[in-house]
Amino acid sequence: MITFYNTLNRKKEEFIPLKKGKVGLYTCGPTVYNYAHVGNFRAYMFEDLLRRFLELSGFDVHHVMNITDIDDKTIRRANEEKVSLNEVTDKYTAIFHDDIRTLKILPAHNYPRATDYVKKMINLIQVLEKKGVAYKTGDGSVFFKISEYPEYGKLANLDPDSQKVGKRVENDEYGKEEARDFALWKAKKEEDGNIFWDSPWGEGRPGWHLECSVMSMDLLGEHFDIHCGGVDNIFPHHENEIAQSCAATNSAFVNVWLHNKHLLVNGDKMSKSLGNFYKIPELIEKGYSAESIRYTLLSTHYRQELNFTFEKLKASQKAINRLRELKRRLLCVDLEADGSVDEKCNKMISDFRKTLGEDLNISGALGVLFIWVNEVFLLLDNNKISKNSAECALNTLCKIDSILNVVECPEETLDCNIDELIQQRVDARANKDWARADEIRVELDALGVVLEDTSNGTIWKRK
Ligand code: AMP
Ligand code: ZN
């Protein structure tokens, strides 16, 4: 059984997809007016974990992530820099995809951009107008009338008395205390420059919330399984998405809403507005590996806040090194001796999956993994693993790595060189060429590799 904590009902619920074996997944993507920071990647990494887990569990996942290229911030940025909107958003979209590749996050199946959906957004506003839940104002904007949608506030658990019926809010982002009629279409303003689209209400642009309603329903259908984002998206963004979509279709919209808590820096949310953020390339430049960033973001449960520190990156690297070392040790086993670990492997995989199935309990799952890792190391140290069992353990490690994706490393090509150097050293020793053997040891030491001569031959590990 798989359970997820559904923000909509504020409890853990069994996950049952709408169509057997399939999952429609929509995750709110980046606003491409600037670099994404590690905090944003906490959200994308949680979604990567979710998707990989669903795929490991046998589901065929259709994953859509939008690219927000029309909102207050992208337009402001383009006008400040006196360049076209595309120039700004293309640049940051490309950088976003680079970072996704660096962090080995599975790419979504579709990355719809708001600029390609303006016509469909206008259509949805017209539907809402016809239904009497949207109204035009004197300046040519269109607002959603929250008093016409009695379910408004259910996701964010708003107090009905706090809703300012009849008052309006124009900004794309605002707080709970400003629960008001919100903009579906914003009439063009002077500061928008020449960034606007034509519509039946005059020149202007769609509101941010409408974008996700339209793009998700277009690609996944009016009613789909899972919608994710950071907790800051619950209100107003997701609340408004629900109102727009459900009011337009008169049907359910999303079954499960999952929200990750924030990545913090000294107790504050990592954010561009506070300036307390790191970009992915900055961390790589400082010498931290992509895998250590990946592991750090993955290894804290998504509904817990995570304080970002360099110590955490270092600790993650240690955990990854241990997994990599296990892989190398297993690859070295050449024993015909008995000693099966198959049962231990099967049990570990099954416990790992079961634990992740409890609302993605990653800390518990990693606990299960590392108990097994320690057991296998012990057996290896005592020569109690046969070649066949080592293969089974390697397959097990690979399966787990289909979720973690940290064991395979770019240095693996380097590993081949290391294996070759080790072989040369073995040959040198066999030829009693001690000087060459020592030379190779020094070369390996410079590569950060230490050698250990065991009864199974020479093995190596990173310092
Ligand atoms: P944005 O580009 O601001 O629209 O954010 C994209 C995604 O990153 C959203 O799902 C946000 O909720 C999420 N996000 C932004 N800042 C953080 C943070 N410090 N920690 C975790 N998630 C965040
Ligand atoms: Zn969204």
Tab-separated table of C-alpha atoms and ligand atoms in Angstrom:
chain	number	residue	atom	x	y	z
A	1	MET	CA	0.000	0.000	0.000
A	2	ILE	CA	1.211	3.522	-0.809
A	3	THR	CA	0.112	6.479	1.299
A	4	PHE	CA	0.668	10.201	0.810
A	5	TYR	CA	-0.130	13.171	3.006
A	6	ASN	CA	-2.766	15.029	1.011
A	7	THR	CA	-2.746	18.748	1.840
A	8	LEU	CA	-6.355	18.981	0.680
A	9	ASN	CA	-7.641	16.728	3.466
A	10	ARG	CA	-4.733	17.278	5.874
A	11	LYS	CA	-4.133	13.568	6.387
A	12	LYS	CA	-2.321	10.552	5.000
A	13	GLU	CA	-4.411	8.668	2.481
A	14	GLU	CA	-3.968	5.534	0.433
A	15	PHE	CA	-2.882	6.416	-3.088
A	16	ILE	CA	-5.209	5.025	-5.722
A	17	PRO	CA	-4.587	6.302	-9.255
A	18	LEU	CA	-7.484	7.316	-11.461
A	19	LYS	CA	-6.391	4.866	-14.169
A	20	LYS	CA	-4.868	1.570	-13.089
A	21	GLY	CA	-1.095	1.582	-13.468
A	22	LYS	CA	-0.914	5.210	-14.621
A	23	VAL	CA	-0.202	8.475	-12.805
A	24	GLY	CA	-0.755	12.022	-14.082
A	25	LEU	CA	1.704	14.273	-12.233
A	26	TYR	CA	1.897	18.065	-12.465
A	27	THR	CA	4.651	19.978	-10.711
A	28	CYS	CA	4.897	23.766	-10.614
A	29	GLY	CA	8.067	24.745	-12.427
A	30	PRO	CA	10.432	27.691	-12.374
A	31	THR	CA	9.625	31.331	-12.987
A	32	VAL	CA	12.329	32.019	-15.516
A	33	TYR	CA	13.356	35.580	-14.675
A	34	ASN	CA	16.499	34.591	-12.784
A	35	TYR	CA	18.593	31.567	-11.788
A	36	ALA	CA	16.873	28.787	-9.891
A	37	HIS	CA	18.534	28.298	-6.488
A	38	VAL	CA	19.140	25.215	-4.336
A	39	GLY	CA	15.880	25.955	-2.493
A	40	ASN	CA	13.893	25.622	-5.729
A	41	PHE	CA	15.742	22.383	-6.355
A	42	ARG	CA	14.542	21.043	-3.038
A	43	ALA	CA	11.071	21.101	-4.605
A	44	TYR	CA	12.237	19.570	-7.889
A	45	MET	CA	14.280	16.922	-6.056
A	46	PHE	CA	11.331	15.893	-3.892
A	47	GLU	CA	9.309	15.571	-7.093
A	48	ASP	CA	12.122	13.521	-8.647
A	49	LEU	CA	12.053	11.183	-5.655
A	50	LEU	CA	8.284	10.902	-5.932
A	51	ARG	CA	8.430	10.130	-9.638
A	52	ARG	CA	11.270	7.613	-9.353
A	53	PHE	CA	9.476	5.885	-6.492
A	54	LEU	CA	6.217	5.697	-8.467
A	55	GLU	CA	8.116	4.297	-11.454
A	56	LEU	CA	9.934	1.759	-9.289
A	57	SER	CA	6.513	0.746	-7.989
A	58	GLY	CA	5.465	-0.052	-11.561
A	59	PHE	CA	3.416	3.051	-12.463
A	60	ASP	CA	3.594	4.649	-15.853
A	61	VAL	CA	3.991	8.316	-14.865
A	62	HIS	CA	3.124	11.230	-17.142
A	63	HIS	CA	5.014	14.164	-15.666
A	64	VAL	CA	4.315	17.761	-16.682
A	65	MET	CA	6.268	20.746	-15.350
A	66	ASN	CA	5.385	24.222	-16.513
A	67	ILE	CA	7.799	27.000	-17.305
A	68	THR	CA	6.376	30.274	-16.008
A	69	ASP	CA	7.492	32.749	-18.609
A	70	ILE	CA	4.651	35.268	-18.111
A	71	ASP	CA	4.255	36.839	-14.676
A	72	ASP	CA	4.965	40.092	-12.847
A	73	LYS	CA	8.643	39.193	-12.419
A	74	THR	CA	9.567	38.036	-15.942
A	75	ILE	CA	7.904	41.111	-17.458
A	76	ARG	CA	9.575	43.484	-15.005
A	77	ARG	CA	12.967	41.929	-15.707
A	78	ALA	CA	12.626	42.158	-19.508
A	79	ASN	CA	11.590	45.806	-19.275
A	80	GLU	CA	14.383	46.659	-16.816
A	81	GLU	CA	16.944	45.096	-19.143
A	82	LYS	CA	15.258	46.614	-22.208
A	83	VAL	CA	15.162	43.247	-23.982
A	84	SER	CA	12.320	41.079	-25.261
A	85	LEU	CA	10.515	38.752	-22.865
A	86	ASN	CA	11.854	35.745	-24.800
A	87	GLU	CA	15.417	36.887	-24.407
A	88	VAL	CA	15.101	36.797	-20.622
A	89	THR	CA	13.042	33.626	-20.357
A	90	ASP	CA	15.001	31.605	-22.955
A	91	LYS	CA	18.216	32.346	-21.115
A	92	TYR	CA	16.955	31.220	-17.705
A	93	THR	CA	15.037	28.257	-19.108
A	94	ALA	CA	18.253	26.956	-20.691
A	95	ILE	CA	20.139	27.426	-17.401
A	96	PHE	CA	17.345	25.619	-15.551
A	97	HIS	CA	17.629	22.612	-17.876
A	98	ASP	CA	21.423	22.599	-17.400
A	99	ASP	CA	20.952	22.444	-13.632
A	100	ILE	CA	18.357	19.669	-13.968
A	101	ARG	CA	20.887	17.646	-15.981
A	102	THR	CA	23.668	18.364	-13.487
A	103	LEU	CA	21.553	17.115	-10.601
A	104	LYS	CA	20.412	14.058	-12.584
A	105	ILE	CA	16.768	14.933	-12.098
A	106	LEU	CA	14.535	13.023	-14.524
A	107	PRO	CA	13.283	15.480	-17.122
A	108	ALA	CA	9.506	15.951	-17.248
A	109	HIS	CA	7.699	14.588	-20.302
A	110	ASN	CA	6.393	18.075	-21.131
A	111	TYR	CA	7.612	21.543	-20.227
A	112	PRO	CA	4.733	23.763	-21.411
A	113	ARG	CA	5.437	27.487	-21.504
A	114	ALA	CA	2.755	30.023	-20.637
A	115	THR	CA	3.477	32.049	-23.794
A	116	ASP	CA	2.324	29.072	-25.902
A	117	TYR	CA	-0.969	28.843	-24.026
A	118	VAL	CA	-2.375	32.380	-24.038
A	119	LYS	CA	-5.195	31.493	-26.459
A	120	LYS	CA	-6.288	28.538	-24.337
A	121	MET	CA	-6.156	30.728	-21.219
A	122	ILE	CA	-8.428	33.266	-22.880
A	123	ASN	CA	-10.818	30.409	-23.717
A	124	LEU	CA	-10.931	29.325	-20.080
A	125	ILE	CA	-11.625	32.870	-18.890
A	126	GLN	CA	-14.524	33.035	-21.358
A	127	VAL	CA	-15.938	29.812	-19.923
A	128	LEU	CA	-15.684	31.293	-16.421
A	129	GLU	CA	-17.346	34.513	-17.585
A	130	LYS	CA	-20.248	32.564	-19.090
A	131	LYS	CA	-20.685	30.714	-15.831
A	132	GLY	CA	-20.862	33.981	-13.930
A	133	VAL	CA	-17.751	33.371	-11.816
A	134	ALA	CA	-15.608	35.956	-13.619
A	135	TYR	CA	-16.233	39.639	-14.214
A	136	LYS	CA	-14.596	42.431	-16.166
A	137	THR	CA	-13.503	45.683	-14.542
A	138	GLY	CA	-13.423	49.162	-16.052
A	139	ASP	CA	-9.755	49.003	-17.084
A	140	GLY	CA	-10.185	45.770	-19.102
A	141	SER	CA	-9.017	43.278	-16.458
A	142	VAL	CA	-10.996	40.161	-15.554
A	143	PHE	CA	-11.311	38.849	-12.008
A	144	PHE	CA	-12.462	35.572	-10.487
A	145	LYS	CA	-15.367	36.080	-8.087
A	146	ILE	CA	-14.557	33.971	-5.045
A	147	SER	CA	-18.034	34.403	-3.550
A	148	GLU	CA	-19.389	32.370	-6.492
A	149	TYR	CA	-17.172	29.427	-5.605
A	150	PRO	CA	-18.255	28.138	-2.175
A	151	GLU	CA	-15.329	25.695	-1.869
A	152	TYR	CA	-12.808	28.564	-2.006
A	153	GLY	CA	-10.258	28.268	0.799
A	154	LYS	CA	-10.492	24.509	1.356
A	155	LEU	CA	-6.891	23.692	0.364
A	156	ALA	CA	-5.344	26.501	2.400
A	157	ASN	CA	-7.846	25.939	5.215
A	158	LEU	CA	-8.898	29.586	5.143
A	159	ASP	CA	-11.248	31.017	7.689
A	160	PRO	CA	-14.347	31.983	5.602
A	161	ASP	CA	-14.651	35.248	7.566
A	162	SER	CA	-11.171	36.324	6.421
A	163	GLN	CA	-12.212	36.309	2.774
A	164	LYS	CA	-12.676	39.840	1.559
A	165	VAL	CA	-15.678	39.266	-0.651
A	166	GLY	CA	-16.042	41.876	-3.371
A	167	LYS	CA	-12.507	43.265	-2.904
A	168	ARG	CA	-9.794	42.581	-5.432
A	169	VAL	CA	-6.102	41.740	-5.556
A	170	GLU	CA	-4.030	42.176	-8.689
A	171	ASN	CA	-0.570	40.899	-7.770
A	172	ASP	CA	0.435	37.398	-8.785
A	173	GLU	CA	1.557	36.687	-5.224
A	174	TYR	CA	-0.159	37.736	-1.997
A	175	GLY	CA	-0.779	36.463	1.517
A	176	LYS	CA	-3.739	34.708	3.153
A	177	GLU	CA	-4.900	37.941	4.726
A	178	GLU	CA	-5.576	39.157	1.197
A	179	ALA	CA	-7.978	36.405	0.145
A	180	ARG	CA	-9.902	38.400	-2.455
A	181	ASP	CA	-11.142	38.222	-6.012
A	182	PHE	CA	-8.009	37.565	-8.034
A	183	ALA	CA	-6.919	38.494	-11.557
A	184	LEU	CA	-7.492	36.074	-14.443
A	185	TRP	CA	-6.599	38.697	-17.033
A	186	LYS	CA	-4.635	41.858	-16.290
A	187	ALA	CA	-5.159	44.897	-18.470
A	188	LYS	CA	-1.961	46.330	-19.926
A	189	LYS	CA	-0.218	48.945	-17.795
A	190	GLU	CA	2.336	51.493	-18.818
A	191	GLU	CA	5.152	49.635	-17.059
A	192	ASP	CA	4.420	46.493	-19.114
A	193	GLY	CA	5.999	48.255	-22.109
A	194	ASN	CA	5.318	46.298	-25.257
A	195	ILE	CA	4.767	42.970	-23.515
A	196	PHE	CA	1.074	42.250	-23.934
A	197	TRP	CA	-1.382	40.046	-25.797
A	198	ASP	CA	-4.717	40.820	-27.468
A	199	SER	CA	-7.876	39.522	-25.886
A	200	PRO	CA	-11.648	40.102	-26.015
A	201	TRP	CA	-11.149	42.470	-23.047
A	202	GLY	CA	-8.357	44.482	-24.678
A	203	GLU	CA	-4.577	44.261	-24.462
A	204	GLY	CA	-3.086	42.637	-21.403
A	205	ARG	CA	-1.830	39.312	-20.082
A	206	PRO	CA	-3.030	36.294	-18.166
A	207	GLY	CA	-2.647	35.970	-14.392
A	208	TRP	CA	-0.054	33.489	-13.142
A	209	HIS	CA	-2.517	31.114	-11.449
A	210	LEU	CA	-4.507	30.610	-14.623
A	211	GLU	CA	-1.425	29.339	-16.448
A	212	CYS	CA	-1.086	26.202	-14.337
A	213	SER	CA	-4.833	25.409	-14.491
A	214	VAL	CA	-4.831	25.573	-18.277
A	215	MET	CA	-1.552	23.787	-18.965
A	216	SER	CA	-2.174	20.965	-16.490
A	217	MET	CA	-5.703	20.241	-17.747
A	218	ASP	CA	-4.603	20.480	-21.375
A	219	LEU	CA	-1.849	17.900	-20.985
A	220	LEU	CA	-3.176	15.656	-18.214
A	221	GLY	CA	-6.952	15.984	-18.547
A	222	GLU	CA	-9.444	17.900	-16.404
A	223	HIS	CA	-9.056	15.461	-13.528
A	224	PHE	CA	-5.646	14.008	-12.736
A	225	ASP	CA	-3.776	12.329	-9.886
A	226	ILE	CA	-1.058	14.407	-8.238
A	227	HIS	CA	-0.080	18.084	-8.128
A	228	CYS	CA	3.047	19.240	-6.286
A	229	GLY	CA	4.843	22.399	-5.296
A	230	GLY	CA	6.471	24.073	-2.316
A	231	VAL	CA	4.275	25.047	0.669
A	232	ASP	CA	4.428	28.669	-0.473
A	233	ASN	CA	2.331	27.593	-3.469
A	234	ILE	CA	-0.621	26.421	-1.355
A	235	PHE	CA	-1.956	29.940	-1.096
A	236	PRO	CA	-2.798	31.698	-3.276
A	237	HIS	CA	-1.458	29.770	-6.275
A	238	HIS	CA	-2.934	26.297	-5.810
A	239	GLU	CA	-6.081	27.530	-4.089
A	240	ASN	CA	-6.756	29.687	-7.138
A	241	GLU	CA	-5.927	26.874	-9.550
A	242	ILE	CA	-8.560	24.692	-7.887
A	243	ALA	CA	-11.168	27.470	-7.993
A	244	GLN	CA	-10.566	28.232	-11.692
A	245	SER	CA	-10.421	24.617	-12.834
A	246	CYS	CA	-13.328	23.252	-10.826
A	247	ALA	CA	-15.562	26.222	-11.566
A	248	ALA	CA	-14.848	25.868	-15.292
A	249	THR	CA	-15.312	22.110	-15.587
A	250	ASN	CA	-17.769	21.381	-12.759
A	251	SER	CA	-15.633	18.339	-12.067
A	252	ALA	CA	-12.910	17.371	-9.626
A	253	PHE	CA	-9.453	18.709	-10.546
A	254	VAL	CA	-6.623	17.014	-8.626
A	255	ASN	CA	-6.886	14.050	-6.265
A	256	VAL	CA	-3.680	14.448	-4.249
A	257	TRP	CA	-1.890	17.698	-3.398
A	258	LEU	CA	1.672	17.263	-2.120
A	259	HIS	CA	3.733	20.179	-0.797
A	260	ASN	CA	7.355	20.243	0.263
A	261	LYS	CA	8.577	22.401	3.117
A	262	HIS	CA	11.327	24.884	2.515
A	263	LEU	CA	15.051	24.787	2.366
A	264	LEU	CA	16.227	27.272	4.981
A	265	VAL	CA	19.389	29.240	5.562
A	266	ASN	CA	19.872	30.131	9.223
A	267	GLY	CA	16.160	29.758	9.827
A	268	ASP	CA	14.967	31.821	6.817
A	269	LYS	CA	13.532	30.455	3.574
A	270	MET	CA	16.214	30.398	0.890
A	271	SER	CA	14.886	32.887	-1.632
A	272	LYS	CA	15.930	35.356	-4.252
A	273	SER	CA	14.212	38.195	-2.438
A	274	LEU	CA	16.312	37.624	0.723
A	275	GLY	CA	19.487	37.152	-1.321
A	276	ASN	CA	20.488	34.153	0.816
A	277	PHE	CA	20.750	31.676	-2.013
A	278	TYR	CA	23.266	29.496	-3.811
A	279	LYS	CA	23.042	28.509	-7.435
A	280	ILE	CA	23.963	24.965	-8.426
A	281	PRO	CA	27.059	25.945	-10.483
A	282	GLU	CA	28.333	27.993	-7.508
A	283	LEU	CA	28.289	24.927	-5.281
A	284	ILE	CA	29.966	22.785	-7.937
A	285	GLU	CA	32.636	25.453	-8.294
A	286	LYS	CA	33.240	25.322	-4.543
A	287	GLY	CA	34.107	21.628	-5.004
A	288	TYR	CA	30.838	19.997	-3.888
A	289	SER	CA	29.697	17.191	-6.161
A	290	ALA	CA	26.325	17.198	-7.883
A	291	GLU	CA	25.595	13.912	-6.125
A	292	SER	CA	26.232	15.419	-2.690
A	293	ILE	CA	23.727	18.196	-3.468
A	294	ARG	CA	21.294	15.567	-4.734
A	295	TYR	CA	21.678	13.403	-1.654
A	296	THR	CA	21.385	16.364	0.737
A	297	LEU	CA	18.140	17.516	-0.857
A	298	LEU	CA	16.734	13.984	-1.021
A	299	SER	CA	17.622	12.650	2.368
A	300	THR	CA	15.403	14.839	4.560
A	301	HIS	CA	11.696	14.053	4.487
A	302	TYR	CA	9.903	16.482	2.182
A	303	ARG	CA	7.503	17.656	4.902
A	304	GLN	CA	10.338	18.672	7.209
A	305	GLU	CA	12.229	21.888	6.886
A	306	LEU	CA	15.825	21.426	5.846
A	307	ASN	CA	18.544	23.785	6.985
A	308	PHE	CA	21.170	24.167	4.302
A	309	THR	CA	24.821	23.872	5.429
A	310	PHE	CA	28.088	22.886	3.800
A	311	GLU	CA	28.540	20.301	6.574
A	312	LYS	CA	25.435	18.541	5.258
A	313	LEU	CA	26.947	18.404	1.770
A	314	LYS	CA	30.130	16.901	3.199
A	315	ALA	CA	28.213	14.319	5.244
A	316	SER	CA	26.242	13.403	2.123
A	317	GLN	CA	29.453	12.873	0.184
A	318	LYS	CA	30.639	10.471	2.898
A	319	ALA	CA	27.438	8.445	2.651
A	320	ILE	CA	27.778	8.350	-1.144
A	321	ASN	CA	31.427	7.290	-0.919
A	322	ARG	CA	30.437	4.389	1.284
A	323	LEU	CA	27.916	3.215	-1.320
A	324	ARG	CA	30.482	3.612	-4.094
A	325	GLU	CA	33.067	1.746	-2.068
A	326	LEU	CA	30.622	-1.089	-1.578
A	327	LYS	CA	30.109	-1.242	-5.314
A	328	ARG	CA	33.846	-1.472	-5.966
A	329	ARG	CA	34.337	-4.098	-3.310
A	330	LEU	CA	31.516	-6.194	-4.757
A	331	LEU	CA	33.008	-5.894	-8.232
A	332	CYS	CA	36.275	-7.337	-6.886
A	333	VAL	CA	34.754	-10.517	-5.414
A	334	ASP	CA	36.049	-13.617	-7.109
A	335	LEU	CA	35.125	-16.339	-4.606
A	336	GLU	CA	33.384	-19.590	-5.384
A	337	ALA	CA	32.765	-20.046	-1.666
A	338	ASP	CA	29.215	-20.364	-0.424
A	339	GLY	CA	27.557	-17.579	1.461
A	340	SER	CA	24.382	-16.218	-0.028
A	341	VAL	CA	23.053	-12.739	0.562
A	342	ASP	CA	20.065	-13.111	-1.763
A	343	GLU	CA	17.540	-13.258	1.036
A	344	LYS	CA	19.017	-10.196	2.756
A	345	CYS	CA	18.948	-8.343	-0.590
A	346	ASN	CA	15.324	-9.169	-1.318
A	347	LYS	CA	14.264	-8.205	2.177
A	348	MET	CA	16.137	-4.912	2.029
A	349	ILE	CA	14.582	-3.917	-1.315
A	350	SER	CA	11.147	-4.838	-0.112
A	351	ASP	CA	11.563	-2.921	3.194
A	352	PHE	CA	13.078	0.070	1.368
A	353	ARG	CA	10.095	0.271	-0.992
A	354	LYS	CA	7.570	-0.313	1.751
A	355	THR	CA	9.108	2.462	3.864
A	356	LEU	CA	9.164	4.920	0.961
A	357	GLY	CA	5.546	3.981	0.323
A	358	GLU	CA	4.717	5.523	3.710
A	359	ASP	CA	4.499	9.116	2.483
A	360	LEU	CA	8.025	8.941	1.015
A	361	ASN	CA	9.709	8.189	4.323
A	362	ILE	CA	13.218	8.580	2.954
A	363	SER	CA	14.993	8.722	6.324
A	364	GLY	CA	13.485	5.353	7.241
A	365	ALA	CA	14.336	3.921	3.827
A	366	LEU	CA	17.960	5.111	4.056
A	367	GLY	CA	18.110	3.533	7.522
A	368	VAL	CA	17.076	0.202	5.980
A	369	LEU	CA	19.659	0.628	3.207
A	370	PHE	CA	22.611	1.383	5.471
A	371	ILE	CA	21.914	-1.525	7.835
A	372	TRP	CA	22.175	-3.771	4.766
A	373	VAL	CA	25.303	-1.955	3.542
A	374	ASN	CA	27.015	-2.565	6.897
A	375	GLU	CA	26.038	-6.230	6.849
A	376	VAL	CA	27.379	-6.722	3.333
A	377	PHE	CA	30.658	-4.980	4.222
A	378	LEU	CA	31.064	-7.306	7.170
A	379	LEU	CA	30.507	-10.355	4.986
A	380	LEU	CA	32.978	-8.993	2.439
A	381	ASP	CA	35.597	-8.407	5.129
A	382	ASN	CA	35.183	-12.027	6.202
A	383	ASN	CA	35.294	-13.420	2.653
A	384	LYS	CA	31.787	-14.715	3.047
A	385	ILE	CA	30.344	-13.533	-0.234
A	386	SER	CA	30.528	-15.647	-3.359
A	387	LYS	CA	30.803	-14.170	-6.847
A	388	ASN	CA	27.122	-14.959	-7.523
A	389	SER	CA	25.996	-13.332	-4.313
A	390	ALA	CA	28.129	-10.291	-5.043
A	391	GLU	CA	26.283	-9.951	-8.336
A	392	CYS	CA	22.974	-10.145	-6.533
A	393	ALA	CA	24.122	-7.475	-4.063
A	394	LEU	CA	25.304	-5.284	-6.952
A	395	ASN	CA	21.912	-5.583	-8.650
A	396	THR	CA	20.279	-4.637	-5.378
A	397	LEU	CA	22.484	-1.570	-5.058
A	398	CYS	CA	21.641	-0.599	-8.662
A	399	LYS	CA	17.939	-0.886	-7.965
A	400	ILE	CA	18.232	1.420	-4.963
A	401	ASP	CA	20.333	3.748	-7.076
A	402	SER	CA	17.513	4.000	-9.602
A	403	ILE	CA	15.971	6.156	-6.855
A	404	LEU	CA	19.002	7.830	-5.308
A	405	ASN	CA	21.083	8.134	-8.470
A	406	VAL	CA	24.333	8.855	-6.636
A	407	VAL	CA	26.426	5.697	-7.001
A	408	GLU	CA	27.307	5.935	-10.673
A	409	CYS	CA	29.764	8.761	-10.855
A	410	PRO	CA	31.541	10.804	-13.490
A	411	GLU	CA	34.784	9.507	-12.015
A	412	GLU	CA	33.872	6.029	-13.163
A	413	THR	CA	36.012	6.431	-16.289
A	414	LEU	CA	38.762	7.419	-13.907
A	415	ASP	CA	38.022	4.213	-11.993
A	416	CYS	CA	38.983	2.240	-15.119
A	417	ASN	CA	42.352	3.990	-15.152
A	418	ILE	CA	42.724	3.157	-11.505
A	419	ASP	CA	41.959	-0.512	-12.181
A	420	GLU	CA	44.543	-0.466	-14.934
A	421	LEU	CA	47.170	1.116	-12.669
A	422	ILE	CA	46.406	-1.462	-10.004
A	423	GLN	CA	46.895	-4.241	-12.556
A	424	GLN	CA	50.217	-2.685	-13.595
A	425	ARG	CA	51.262	-2.655	-9.964
A	426	VAL	CA	50.279	-6.314	-9.568
A	427	ASP	CA	52.389	-7.132	-12.654
A	428	ALA	CA	55.305	-5.048	-11.366
A	429	ARG	CA	55.216	-6.877	-8.040
A	430	ALA	CA	55.045	-10.249	-9.805
A	431	ASN	CA	58.168	-9.198	-11.730
A	432	LYS	CA	59.728	-8.042	-8.459
A	433	ASP	CA	59.927	-4.518	-9.929
A	434	TRP	CA	59.439	-2.913	-6.511
A	435	ALA	CA	60.465	0.544	-7.675
A	436	ARG	CA	57.676	0.614	-10.312
A	437	ALA	CA	55.185	-0.834	-7.825
A	438	ASP	CA	55.984	1.960	-5.358
A	439	GLU	CA	55.808	4.550	-8.087
A	440	ILE	CA	52.284	3.403	-8.953
A	441	ARG	CA	51.257	3.548	-5.306
A	442	VAL	CA	52.391	7.181	-5.211
A	443	GLU	CA	50.525	7.928	-8.466
A	444	LEU	CA	47.355	6.431	-7.016
A	445	ASP	CA	47.852	8.334	-3.797
A	446	ALA	CA	47.922	11.539	-5.831
A	447	LEU	CA	44.566	10.483	-7.331
A	448	GLY	CA	43.187	10.205	-3.811
A	449	VAL	CA	43.213	6.402	-3.827
A	450	VAL	CA	44.550	4.118	-1.113
A	451	LEU	CA	45.352	0.478	-1.714
A	452	GLU	CA	44.628	-2.461	0.484
A	453	ASP	CA	46.198	-5.869	-0.186
A	454	THR	CA	43.657	-8.510	0.829
A	455	SER	CA	43.598	-12.267	0.397
A	456	ASN	CA	41.338	-11.610	-2.620
A	457	GLY	CA	43.939	-9.379	-4.239
A	458	THR	CA	44.454	-5.646	-4.108
A	459	ILE	CA	41.396	-3.488	-3.541
A	460	TRP	CA	41.233	0.280	-3.384
A	461	LYS	CA	39.170	3.025	-1.901
A	462	ARG	CA	39.045	6.766	-1.939
A	463	LYS	CA	40.752	8.607	0.893
B	1	AMP	P1	9.363	29.822	-8.213
B	1	AMP	O1	10.401	29.798	-9.314
B	1	AMP	O2	9.598	30.864	-7.176
B	1	AMP	O3	7.958	29.848	-8.762
B	1	AMP	O4	9.502	28.436	-7.404
B	1	AMP	C1	9.528	27.176	-8.019
B	1	AMP	C2	9.306	26.094	-6.989
B	1	AMP	O5	10.318	26.117	-5.958
B	1	AMP	C3	7.979	26.196	-6.251
B	1	AMP	O6	7.413	24.904	-6.110
B	1	AMP	C4	8.360	26.794	-4.905
B	1	AMP	O7	7.426	26.475	-3.915
B	1	AMP	C5	9.700	26.119	-4.656
B	1	AMP	N1	10.584	26.838	-3.705
B	1	AMP	C6	10.964	28.135	-3.743
B	1	AMP	N2	11.812	28.420	-2.726
B	1	AMP	C7	11.983	27.267	-2.019
B	1	AMP	C8	12.759	26.903	-0.842
B	1	AMP	N3	13.551	27.766	-0.190
B	1	AMP	N4	12.667	25.614	-0.411
B	1	AMP	C9	11.901	24.711	-1.065
B	1	AMP	N5	11.154	24.982	-2.171
B	1	AMP	C10	11.193	26.250	-2.650
B	2	ZN	ZN	1.920	26.446	-10.769
